């Protein structure tokens, strides 16, 4: 994974000698580098300590900083310099690694995030593979140090309340659209455009510590929604990068609640990708790190995702324990709402029950799955179109485990009808799962008809004809 600086090597004598020849102090050089970066639209806050690290420890900052260092020295020396002459040969970055870094330094982190968001439309990120190992460093660093010391930043344009409200509103609007129509809607592309066109300039702006913390938290939530939309369309490598940068922004904003939610989303993605072992640790870590700071509903969702991972592992006792914890926390949240964030209100008893059906289906316990479904209140299809459709597919497969083809067909047909109106690769995968589970009855005319309708719905969603 590409890091902000190469590992320490021997002292950079070339750079030290050029600084001395130019007659520049470390303070002056750092200030000039920051100014050159700002003129290029990049925000850095290098200090004399940074310069000392480059000269004495031989650390090499990420491009384009070596070019800025060379330019600053060239101005004083009156002759051109290139990075190789200052002991910093050009580092060629693997484009597939962009967006996977989780820097310790907040300013480097912002640079990485903004560089990723400005280039994320590259096909590279859509076709790159999902790598569970890429989550190791981000998770470890967030769990160890979930907050940066300060979020204040100097800049030209002052960031205010209206800017922050616009960030939160854009994230909420995109989340509602994703729940209703899937990740392939126009709102999904709007949120990525908002990150590039609105969030990046704000991150480079001027703000206090308090404003900065909310700015970073809002940007993290926006990136999380963008990641979930990408996941829903099957673009898991792109989603992974959004989640990593969202987690880093949550740390910059000192928001344990947002960080817990992002990390829980990462765990759910890994579970859906077929890696259920690591998500248990991720969900448990998210819960433990935020348990004294996050709202009960946020913690309840972390326990739900832990239960889902245990179910994929076939560990029924652990899944049951996590699900009970989630239910109790959700009851607490409903009884005493308190000051909970708006972005977690989608996690309701109906949502928990729907996931509980899937958990018990995954455990091969169809009777328990159907009991959970009987406990669940119906979700409004108008607001949760995709969620209701997914629930129908899970119910269909649970009935198939129970050898009840008639009920499976009824729920499968409803799922096809509902999911024909969303654009979601995840939804089409669930529909395809229903068809596969009906293989023992594949000669039944009703199964043949449902299979035909399901494939039509999948084709509509894939080609973008679905609403």
CSV table of C-alpha atoms in Angstrom, one decimal:
chain,number,residue,atom,x,y,z
A,1,UNK,CA,0.0,0.0,0.0
A,2,UNK,CA,1.4,3.4,-0.9
A,3,UNK,CA,2.3,5.5,2.1
A,4,UNK,CA,2.7,9.3,2.5
A,5,UNK,CA,6.4,8.9,3.0
A,6,UNK,CA,9.0,6.2,2.3
A,7,UNK,CA,10.5,4.4,5.3
A,8,UNK,CA,13.4,6.2,7.0
A,9,UNK,CA,16.7,5.8,5.3
A,10,UNK,CA,20.1,7.5,5.8
A,11,UNK,CA,20.2,11.3,6.1
A,12,UNK,CA,19.5,13.2,2.9
A,13,UNK,CA,22.8,15.0,2.5
A,14,UNK,CA,22.0,16.4,-0.9
A,15,UNK,CA,18.9,18.2,0.4
A,16,UNK,CA,20.7,19.5,3.5
A,17,UNK,CA,23.6,20.9,1.5
A,18,UNK,CA,21.2,22.6,-1.0
A,19,UNK,CA,19.2,24.2,1.9
A,20,UNK,CA,22.4,25.5,3.4
A,21,UNK,CA,23.6,26.8,0.0
A,22,UNK,CA,20.3,28.5,-0.6
A,23,UNK,CA,20.5,30.2,2.8
A,24,UNK,CA,17.0,29.1,3.9
A,25,UNK,CA,15.9,28.2,7.3
A,26,UNK,CA,13.8,25.2,7.8
A,27,UNK,CA,10.9,27.5,8.8
A,28,UNK,CA,11.3,29.5,5.6
A,29,UNK,CA,11.5,26.5,3.4
A,30,UNK,CA,8.3,24.9,5.0
A,31,UNK,CA,6.4,28.2,4.5
A,32,UNK,CA,7.4,28.5,0.9
A,33,UNK,CA,6.4,24.8,0.2
A,34,UNK,CA,3.0,25.4,1.8
A,35,UNK,CA,2.5,28.5,-0.4
A,36,UNK,CA,3.5,26.8,-3.6
A,37,UNK,CA,1.1,23.9,-2.8
A,38,UNK,CA,-1.8,26.4,-2.0
A,39,UNK,CA,-1.3,28.1,-5.4
A,40,UNK,CA,-1.7,24.6,-6.9
A,41,UNK,CA,-4.9,24.0,-5.0
A,42,UNK,CA,-3.4,21.7,-2.4
A,43,UNK,CA,-3.5,22.4,1.3
A,44,UNK,CA,-0.4,21.5,3.4
A,45,UNK,CA,0.9,22.6,6.8
A,46,UNK,CA,4.5,21.6,6.7
A,47,UNK,CA,6.8,22.9,9.5
A,48,UNK,CA,10.5,23.0,10.3
A,49,UNK,CA,10.0,19.5,11.8
A,50,UNK,CA,8.9,18.2,8.5
A,51,UNK,CA,12.0,19.6,6.8
A,52,UNK,CA,14.2,18.0,9.6
A,53,UNK,CA,12.5,14.7,8.9
A,54,UNK,CA,13.5,15.0,5.2
A,55,UNK,CA,17.1,16.0,5.8
A,56,UNK,CA,18.0,14.0,9.0
A,57,UNK,CA,15.9,10.9,8.6
A,58,UNK,CA,15.8,10.7,4.8
A,59,UNK,CA,12.0,10.6,4.7
A,60,UNK,CA,10.5,11.3,1.3
A,61,UNK,CA,7.1,13.0,1.0
A,62,UNK,CA,4.5,12.0,-1.5
A,63,UNK,CA,4.5,13.7,-4.9
A,64,UNK,CA,4.1,16.6,-5.8
A,65,UNK,CA,5.9,17.8,-2.6
A,66,UNK,CA,9.4,16.9,-3.8
A,67,UNK,CA,8.7,19.1,-6.9
A,68,UNK,CA,7.6,22.0,-4.6
A,69,UNK,CA,10.8,21.5,-2.5
A,70,UNK,CA,13.0,21.7,-5.6
A,71,UNK,CA,11.1,24.7,-6.9
A,72,UNK,CA,11.5,26.6,-3.6
A,73,UNK,CA,15.2,25.9,-3.5
A,74,UNK,CA,15.6,26.7,-7.2
A,75,UNK,CA,14.1,30.2,-6.6
A,76,UNK,CA,16.8,30.9,-4.0
A,77,UNK,CA,19.7,29.3,-5.9
A,78,UNK,CA,18.8,30.9,-9.3
A,79,UNK,CA,19.0,27.7,-11.2
A,80,UNK,CA,16.6,24.9,-12.0
A,81,UNK,CA,16.4,21.8,-9.8
A,82,UNK,CA,14.6,18.5,-10.1
A,83,UNK,CA,13.6,16.1,-7.4
A,84,UNK,CA,16.4,13.7,-8.1
A,85,UNK,CA,19.0,16.5,-7.3
A,86,UNK,CA,17.5,17.0,-3.9
A,87,UNK,CA,17.8,13.3,-3.1
A,88,UNK,CA,14.1,12.6,-3.8
A,89,UNK,CA,13.9,10.7,-7.1
A,90,UNK,CA,10.4,10.5,-8.6
A,91,UNK,CA,8.1,7.9,-7.1
A,92,UNK,CA,5.7,6.4,-9.6
A,93,UNK,CA,2.5,5.6,-7.9
A,94,UNK,CA,0.3,2.6,-8.7
A,95,UNK,CA,-3.0,4.1,-9.7
A,96,UNK,CA,-4.8,1.1,-8.2
A,97,UNK,CA,-3.5,2.1,-4.8
A,98,UNK,CA,-5.0,5.6,-4.8
A,99,UNK,CA,-7.5,6.0,-2.0
A,100,UNK,CA,-6.3,3.0,0.1
A,101,UNK,CA,-4.0,5.1,2.3
A,102,UNK,CA,-4.9,5.9,5.9
A,103,UNK,CA,-2.3,8.5,7.0
A,104,UNK,CA,-1.4,9.4,10.5
A,105,UNK,CA,-1.0,13.0,9.5
A,106,UNK,CA,-4.3,14.8,9.0
A,107,UNK,CA,-3.1,17.1,6.3
A,108,UNK,CA,-1.6,14.2,4.3
A,109,UNK,CA,-4.9,12.4,4.8
A,110,UNK,CA,-6.9,15.3,3.3
A,111,UNK,CA,-4.6,15.4,0.4
A,112,UNK,CA,-5.0,11.7,-0.2
A,113,UNK,CA,-8.8,11.9,0.1
A,114,UNK,CA,-9.1,14.9,-2.2
A,115,UNK,CA,-6.8,13.3,-4.8
A,116,UNK,CA,-8.9,10.2,-4.8
A,117,UNK,CA,-12.3,12.0,-5.1
A,118,UNK,CA,-10.9,14.1,-7.9
A,119,UNK,CA,-9.9,10.9,-9.9
A,120,UNK,CA,-12.5,8.3,-8.7
A,121,UNK,CA,-14.3,8.2,-12.0
A,122,UNK,CA,-11.4,6.3,-13.5
A,123,UNK,CA,-12.4,2.9,-14.7
A,124,UNK,CA,-9.4,1.6,-12.7
A,125,UNK,CA,-11.3,1.9,-9.4
A,126,UNK,CA,-14.4,0.2,-10.9
A,127,UNK,CA,-12.6,-2.8,-12.2
A,128,UNK,CA,-10.0,-3.2,-9.4
A,129,UNK,CA,-10.5,-6.2,-7.1
A,130,UNK,CA,-11.7,-6.0,-3.5
A,131,UNK,CA,-8.9,-6.7,-1.1
A,132,UNK,CA,-9.8,-7.6,2.5
A,133,UNK,CA,-6.2,-6.9,3.5
A,134,UNK,CA,-6.5,-3.3,2.5
A,135,UNK,CA,-8.7,-2.8,5.6
A,136,UNK,CA,-6.0,-3.9,8.1
A,137,UNK,CA,-4.1,-0.6,8.5
A,138,UNK,CA,-7.1,1.7,8.5
A,139,UNK,CA,-8.9,-0.4,11.1
A,140,UNK,CA,-5.8,-0.7,13.3
A,141,UNK,CA,-5.0,3.0,13.2
A,142,UNK,CA,-8.6,4.1,13.8
A,143,UNK,CA,-9.0,1.7,16.8
A,144,UNK,CA,-5.7,2.8,18.3
A,145,UNK,CA,-6.2,6.6,17.8
A,146,UNK,CA,-9.8,7.5,16.7
A,147,UNK,CA,-9.3,11.3,16.9
A,148,UNK,CA,-6.8,13.9,15.7
A,149,UNK,CA,-5.7,16.6,18.1
A,150,UNK,CA,-7.1,19.5,16.2
A,151,UNK,CA,-9.3,20.1,13.1
A,152,UNK,CA,-8.5,23.8,12.6
A,153,UNK,CA,-7.2,24.8,9.2
A,154,UNK,CA,-6.1,28.2,7.7
A,155,UNK,CA,-7.3,29.0,4.2
A,156,UNK,CA,-8.7,31.7,2.0
A,157,UNK,CA,-12.4,31.1,2.2
A,158,UNK,CA,-14.2,30.9,5.5
A,159,UNK,CA,-16.3,27.8,6.1
A,160,UNK,CA,-19.6,28.5,7.8
A,161,UNK,CA,-22.9,27.0,9.0
A,162,UNK,CA,-24.5,27.0,5.6
A,163,UNK,CA,-21.6,25.0,4.1
A,164,UNK,CA,-21.9,22.4,6.9
A,165,UNK,CA,-25.7,22.1,6.5
A,166,UNK,CA,-25.3,21.6,2.7
A,167,UNK,CA,-22.9,18.7,3.4
A,168,UNK,CA,-25.3,16.9,5.8
A,169,UNK,CA,-28.3,17.6,3.5
A,170,UNK,CA,-26.6,16.1,0.5
A,171,UNK,CA,-25.7,13.0,2.4
A,172,UNK,CA,-29.2,12.5,3.8
A,173,UNK,CA,-30.8,13.1,0.4
A,174,UNK,CA,-28.4,10.5,-1.2
A,175,UNK,CA,-29.1,8.0,1.5
A,176,UNK,CA,-32.9,8.3,1.0
A,177,UNK,CA,-32.5,7.8,-2.7
A,178,UNK,CA,-30.2,4.8,-2.2
A,179,UNK,CA,-32.7,3.1,0.1
A,180,UNK,CA,-35.5,3.7,-2.3
A,181,UNK,CA,-34.1,3.1,-5.8
A,182,UNK,CA,-30.6,1.6,-5.3
A,183,UNK,CA,-27.1,2.7,-5.7
A,184,UNK,CA,-27.3,3.1,-9.5
A,185,UNK,CA,-29.5,6.2,-9.4
A,186,UNK,CA,-28.6,9.7,-10.4
A,187,UNK,CA,-28.4,10.7,-6.7
A,188,UNK,CA,-25.4,8.3,-6.4
A,189,UNK,CA,-23.5,10.2,-9.1
A,190,UNK,CA,-24.6,13.5,-7.5
A,191,UNK,CA,-23.0,12.6,-4.2
A,192,UNK,CA,-19.7,11.8,-5.8
A,193,UNK,CA,-19.8,15.1,-7.7
A,194,UNK,CA,-20.6,16.9,-4.4
A,195,UNK,CA,-17.5,15.4,-2.9
A,196,UNK,CA,-15.4,16.6,-5.7
A,197,UNK,CA,-16.9,20.0,-6.4
A,198,UNK,CA,-18.1,21.1,-2.9
A,199,UNK,CA,-16.4,19.0,-0.2
A,200,UNK,CA,-12.8,19.4,-1.5
A,201,UNK,CA,-12.9,23.2,-1.6
A,202,UNK,CA,-14.3,23.3,1.9
A,203,UNK,CA,-11.6,21.0,3.2
A,204,UNK,CA,-9.1,23.5,1.8
A,205,UNK,CA,-10.9,26.4,3.4
A,206,UNK,CA,-10.4,28.4,6.6
A,207,UNK,CA,-12.1,27.0,9.7
A,208,UNK,CA,-11.9,26.7,13.5
A,209,UNK,CA,-11.4,23.5,15.4
A,210,UNK,CA,-15.2,23.2,16.1
A,211,UNK,CA,-16.2,23.9,12.5
A,212,UNK,CA,-13.5,21.6,11.2
A,213,UNK,CA,-14.6,18.7,13.3
A,214,UNK,CA,-18.1,18.9,11.9
A,215,UNK,CA,-16.8,19.5,8.4
A,216,UNK,CA,-14.7,16.3,8.6
A,217,UNK,CA,-17.6,14.4,10.1
A,218,UNK,CA,-20.0,15.5,7.4
A,219,UNK,CA,-17.5,14.7,4.7
A,220,UNK,CA,-17.1,11.3,6.3
A,221,UNK,CA,-20.8,10.6,6.1
A,222,UNK,CA,-21.0,11.8,2.5
A,223,UNK,CA,-18.1,9.5,1.6
A,224,UNK,CA,-19.8,6.6,3.5
A,225,UNK,CA,-23.0,7.1,1.5
A,226,UNK,CA,-21.0,7.2,-1.8
A,227,UNK,CA,-19.2,4.0,-0.7
A,228,UNK,CA,-22.5,2.2,0.1
A,229,UNK,CA,-24.0,3.2,-3.3
A,230,UNK,CA,-20.8,1.9,-5.0
A,231,UNK,CA,-21.1,-1.3,-3.0
A,232,UNK,CA,-24.8,-1.7,-4.0
A,233,UNK,CA,-23.8,-1.5,-7.7
A,234,UNK,CA,-21.1,-4.2,-7.2
A,235,UNK,CA,-18.2,-1.7,-7.4
A,236,UNK,CA,-16.5,-3.1,-4.3
A,237,UNK,CA,-13.0,-1.7,-4.9
A,238,UNK,CA,-14.4,1.8,-5.3
A,239,UNK,CA,-16.6,1.4,-2.2
A,240,UNK,CA,-13.6,0.2,-0.3
A,241,UNK,CA,-11.7,3.4,-1.0
A,242,UNK,CA,-14.7,5.6,-0.1
A,243,UNK,CA,-15.0,3.7,3.2
A,244,UNK,CA,-11.3,4.1,4.0
A,245,UNK,CA,-11.3,7.8,3.3
A,246,UNK,CA,-14.6,8.2,5.2
A,247,UNK,CA,-13.0,6.5,8.3
A,248,UNK,CA,-10.0,8.8,8.0
A,249,UNK,CA,-12.3,11.8,7.9
A,250,UNK,CA,-14.2,10.6,10.9
A,251,UNK,CA,-10.9,10.4,12.8
A,252,UNK,CA,-10.0,13.9,11.7
A,253,UNK,CA,-13.4,15.0,13.0
A,254,UNK,CA,-12.9,13.2,16.3
A,255,UNK,CA,-16.3,11.6,15.6
A,256,UNK,CA,-16.4,8.2,17.3
A,257,UNK,CA,-20.1,7.8,16.2
A,258,UNK,CA,-19.4,8.4,12.5
A,259,UNK,CA,-16.3,6.3,12.7
A,260,UNK,CA,-18.2,3.4,14.3
A,261,UNK,CA,-20.8,3.5,11.6
A,262,UNK,CA,-18.3,3.7,8.8
A,263,UNK,CA,-16.3,0.8,10.2
A,264,UNK,CA,-19.5,-1.2,10.6
A,265,UNK,CA,-20.3,-0.6,6.9
A,266,UNK,CA,-16.8,-1.9,6.1
A,267,UNK,CA,-17.5,-5.0,8.1
A,268,UNK,CA,-20.8,-5.6,6.3
A,269,UNK,CA,-19.1,-5.2,3.0
A,270,UNK,CA,-16.5,-7.7,3.9
A,271,UNK,CA,-19.2,-10.1,5.0
A,272,UNK,CA,-21.1,-9.7,1.8
A,273,UNK,CA,-17.9,-10.3,-0.2
A,274,UNK,CA,-17.4,-13.7,1.5
A,275,UNK,CA,-15.0,-12.8,4.3
A,276,UNK,CA,-17.0,-13.3,7.5
A,277,UNK,CA,-14.1,-13.9,9.9
A,278,UNK,CA,-12.5,-10.4,9.8
A,279,UNK,CA,-15.9,-8.6,10.0
A,280,UNK,CA,-16.5,-10.1,13.5
A,281,UNK,CA,-13.4,-8.3,14.8
A,282,UNK,CA,-14.2,-5.1,12.9
A,283,UNK,CA,-17.8,-4.9,14.2
A,284,UNK,CA,-16.7,-5.7,17.7
A,285,UNK,CA,-13.9,-3.2,17.5
A,286,UNK,CA,-16.3,-0.5,16.2
A,287,UNK,CA,-18.7,-1.2,19.1
A,288,UNK,CA,-16.0,-1.3,21.8
A,289,UNK,CA,-14.3,1.9,20.7
A,290,UNK,CA,-17.5,3.9,20.6
A,291,UNK,CA,-19.6,2.3,23.3
A,292,UNK,CA,-19.3,5.2,25.7
A,293,UNK,CA,-19.6,7.9,23.1
A,294,UNK,CA,-22.0,6.8,20.4
A,295,UNK,CA,-25.8,6.8,20.5
A,296,UNK,CA,-27.4,3.4,21.3
A,297,UNK,CA,-28.9,3.1,17.8
A,298,UNK,CA,-25.4,3.4,16.3
A,299,UNK,CA,-24.1,0.7,18.7
A,300,UNK,CA,-27.1,-1.4,17.9
A,301,UNK,CA,-26.3,-1.5,14.2
A,302,UNK,CA,-22.7,-2.5,15.0
A,303,UNK,CA,-24.1,-5.5,17.0
A,304,UNK,CA,-26.4,-6.4,14.1
A,305,UNK,CA,-23.6,-6.5,11.6
A,306,UNK,CA,-21.6,-8.6,14.1
A,307,UNK,CA,-24.5,-11.0,14.2
A,308,UNK,CA,-24.6,-11.2,10.4
A,309,UNK,CA,-20.9,-12.1,10.3
A,310,UNK,CA,-21.3,-14.8,12.9
A,311,UNK,CA,-24.2,-16.3,10.9
A,312,UNK,CA,-22.1,-16.5,7.8
A,313,UNK,CA,-19.5,-18.4,9.9
A,314,UNK,CA,-22.2,-20.8,11.1
A,315,UNK,CA,-21.8,-19.7,14.7
A,316,UNK,CA,-25.4,-19.7,15.9
A,317,UNK,CA,-24.7,-19.0,19.7
A,318,UNK,CA,-22.5,-15.9,18.9
A,319,UNK,CA,-25.0,-14.7,16.3
A,320,UNK,CA,-27.9,-15.0,18.8
A,321,UNK,CA,-25.9,-13.1,21.5
A,322,UNK,CA,-25.0,-10.2,19.2
A,323,UNK,CA,-28.6,-10.0,17.9
A,324,UNK,CA,-30.0,-9.9,21.5
A,325,UNK,CA,-27.5,-7.0,22.2
A,326,UNK,CA,-28.6,-5.2,19.1
A,327,UNK,CA,-32.3,-5.6,20.1
A,328,UNK,CA,-31.8,-4.3,23.6
A,329,UNK,CA,-29.8,-1.3,22.4
A,330,UNK,CA,-32.5,-0.6,19.8
A,331,UNK,CA,-35.2,-0.8,22.5
A,332,UNK,CA,-33.1,1.7,24.6
A,333,UNK,CA,-32.8,4.0,21.6
A,334,UNK,CA,-36.6,4.0,21.0
A,335,UNK,CA,-37.4,4.5,24.6
A,336,UNK,CA,-34.9,7.3,25.1
A,337,UNK,CA,-34.1,8.8,21.7
A,338,UNK,CA,-31.9,11.5,23.2
A,339,UNK,CA,-29.4,13.3,20.9
A,340,UNK,CA,-29.0,10.7,18.2
A,341,UNK,CA,-27.7,11.5,14.7
A,342,UNK,CA,-30.3,11.6,11.9
A,343,UNK,CA,-28.2,9.4,9.7
A,344,UNK,CA,-28.8,6.3,11.8
A,345,UNK,CA,-32.5,6.6,12.1
A,346,UNK,CA,-33.0,4.1,9.3
A,347,UNK,CA,-32.1,1.4,11.7
A,348,UNK,CA,-35.5,0.5,13.1
A,349,UNK,CA,-37.1,-2.6,14.7
A,350,UNK,CA,-38.4,-3.5,11.2
A,351,UNK,CA,-34.9,-3.3,9.7
A,352,UNK,CA,-33.5,-5.4,12.6
A,353,UNK,CA,-36.2,-8.0,12.1
A,354,UNK,CA,-35.6,-8.2,8.4
A,355,UNK,CA,-31.9,-8.8,9.0
A,356,UNK,CA,-32.7,-11.3,11.7
A,357,UNK,CA,-34.6,-13.3,9.1
A,358,UNK,CA,-31.5,-13.3,6.9
A,359,UNK,CA,-29.3,-14.2,9.8
A,360,UNK,CA,-31.4,-17.3,10.6
A,361,UNK,CA,-31.7,-18.2,6.9
A,362,UNK,CA,-27.9,-18.1,6.7
A,363,UNK,CA,-27.7,-20.4,9.8
A,364,UNK,CA,-30.1,-22.8,8.0
A,365,UNK,CA,-32.8,-22.2,10.6
A,366,UNK,CA,-35.9,-21.5,8.5
A,367,UNK,CA,-38.4,-21.9,11.3
A,368,UNK,CA,-36.6,-19.2,13.4
A,369,UNK,CA,-36.3,-17.0,10.3
A,370,UNK,CA,-40.0,-17.1,9.7
A,371,UNK,CA,-40.8,-16.4,13.3
A,372,UNK,CA,-38.7,-13.3,13.1
A,373,UNK,CA,-40.6,-12.3,10.0
A,374,UNK,CA,-43.9,-12.7,11.9
A,375,UNK,CA,-42.6,-10.3,14.5
A,376,UNK,CA,-41.6,-7.7,12.1
A,377,UNK,CA,-43.7,-4.7,11.2
A,378,UNK,CA,-44.0,-4.0,7.5
A,379,UNK,CA,-41.6,-1.4,6.1
A,380,UNK,CA,-43.1,1.3,3.9
A,381,UNK,CA,-42.3,0.2,0.4
A,382,UNK,CA,-42.5,3.8,-0.8
A,383,UNK,CA,-39.5,4.8,1.4
A,384,UNK,CA,-37.6,1.5,1.5
A,385,UNK,CA,-38.2,0.0,-2.0
A,386,UNK,CA,-35.0,-1.9,-2.2
A,387,UNK,CA,-35.0,-3.0,1.4
A,388,UNK,CA,-38.5,-4.5,1.1
A,389,UNK,CA,-37.6,-6.2,-2.2
A,390,UNK,CA,-34.5,-7.7,-0.6
A,391,UNK,CA,-36.5,-8.9,2.4
A,392,UNK,CA,-38.9,-10.7,0.0
A,393,UNK,CA,-36.0,-12.6,-1.6
A,394,UNK,CA,-34.7,-13.7,1.8
A,395,UNK,CA,-38.2,-14.8,2.8
A,396,UNK,CA,-38.5,-16.8,-0.4
A,397,UNK,CA,-35.2,-18.7,0.2
A,398,UNK,CA,-36.2,-19.3,3.9
A,399,UNK,CA,-39.5,-20.9,2.7
A,400,UNK,CA,-37.5,-23.0,0.3
A,401,UNK,CA,-35.3,-24.2,3.2
A,402,UNK,CA,-38.7,-25.1,4.8
A,403,UNK,CA,-39.7,-27.0,1.6
A,404,UNK,CA,-42.7,-24.6,1.1
A,405,UNK,CA,-42.6,-23.9,-2.7
A,406,UNK,CA,-45.9,-22.1,-2.8
A,407,UNK,CA,-44.9,-19.4,-0.2
A,408,UNK,CA,-41.4,-19.1,-1.8
A,409,UNK,CA,-43.1,-18.4,-5.2
A,410,UNK,CA,-45.4,-15.8,-3.7
A,411,UNK,CA,-42.5,-13.9,-2.1
A,412,UNK,CA,-40.3,-14.4,-5.1
A,413,UNK,CA,-42.9,-12.9,-7.4
A,414,UNK,CA,-43.4,-9.9,-5.1
A,415,UNK,CA,-39.6,-9.4,-5.0
A,416,UNK,CA,-39.4,-9.4,-8.8
A,417,UNK,CA,-42.1,-6.8,-9.0
A,418,UNK,CA,-40.5,-4.5,-6.4
A,419,UNK,CA,-36.9,-4.9,-7.5
A,420,UNK,CA,-37.8,-4.1,-11.1
A,421,UNK,CA,-37.9,-0.5,-10.0
A,422,UNK,CA,-34.5,-0.2,-8.5
A,423,UNK,CA,-30.9,-0.2,-9.9
A,424,UNK,CA,-28.9,-2.4,-7.6
A,425,UNK,CA,-26.5,-5.1,-8.4
A,426,UNK,CA,-26.9,-6.4,-4.8
A,427,UNK,CA,-30.6,-6.7,-5.5
A,428,UNK,CA,-30.1,-8.7,-8.7
A,429,UNK,CA,-27.7,-11.0,-6.8
A,430,UNK,CA,-30.4,-11.7,-4.3
A,431,UNK,CA,-32.9,-12.4,-7.0
A,432,UNK,CA,-30.4,-14.7,-8.7
A,433,UNK,CA,-30.0,-16.5,-5.4
A,434,UNK,CA,-33.7,-17.2,-5.3
A,435,UNK,CA,-33.6,-18.7,-8.8
A,436,UNK,CA,-30.6,-20.9,-7.8
A,437,UNK,CA,-32.4,-22.1,-4.6
A,438,UNK,CA,-35.3,-23.2,-6.7
A,439,UNK,CA,-33.2,-25.6,-8.7
A,440,UNK,CA,-34.7,-28.7,-7.2
A,441,UNK,CA,-38.1,-27.6,-8.6
A,442,UNK,CA,-36.7,-26.2,-11.9
A,443,UNK,CA,-39.2,-28.3,-14.0
A,444,UNK,CA,-42.2,-26.8,-12.2
A,445,UNK,CA,-43.9,-24.4,-14.7
A,446,UNK,CA,-44.4,-21.8,-12.0
A,447,UNK,CA,-40.6,-21.9,-11.2
A,448,UNK,CA,-39.9,-21.6,-14.9
A,449,UNK,CA,-42.1,-18.5,-15.1
A,450,UNK,CA,-40.6,-16.9,-12.0
A,451,UNK,CA,-37.1,-17.6,-13.3
A,452,UNK,CA,-38.0,-15.9,-16.6
A,453,UNK,CA,-39.4,-12.8,-14.8
A,454,UNK,CA,-36.4,-12.7,-12.5
A,455,UNK,CA,-34.0,-12.7,-15.4
A,456,UNK,CA,-36.0,-9.9,-17.0
A,457,UNK,CA,-35.8,-7.8,-13.9
A,458,UNK,CA,-32.0,-8.4,-13.6
A,459,UNK,CA,-31.6,-7.3,-17.2
A,460,UNK,CA,-33.6,-4.2,-16.6
A,461,UNK,CA,-31.6,-3.3,-13.6
A,462,UNK,CA,-28.3,-4.0,-15.3
A,463,UNK,CA,-29.0,-2.0,-18.4
A,464,UNK,CA,-30.3,1.0,-16.4
A,465,UNK,CA,-33.9,0.8,-17.6
A,466,UNK,CA,-35.2,0.4,-14.1
A,467,UNK,CA,-36.2,3.6,-12.5
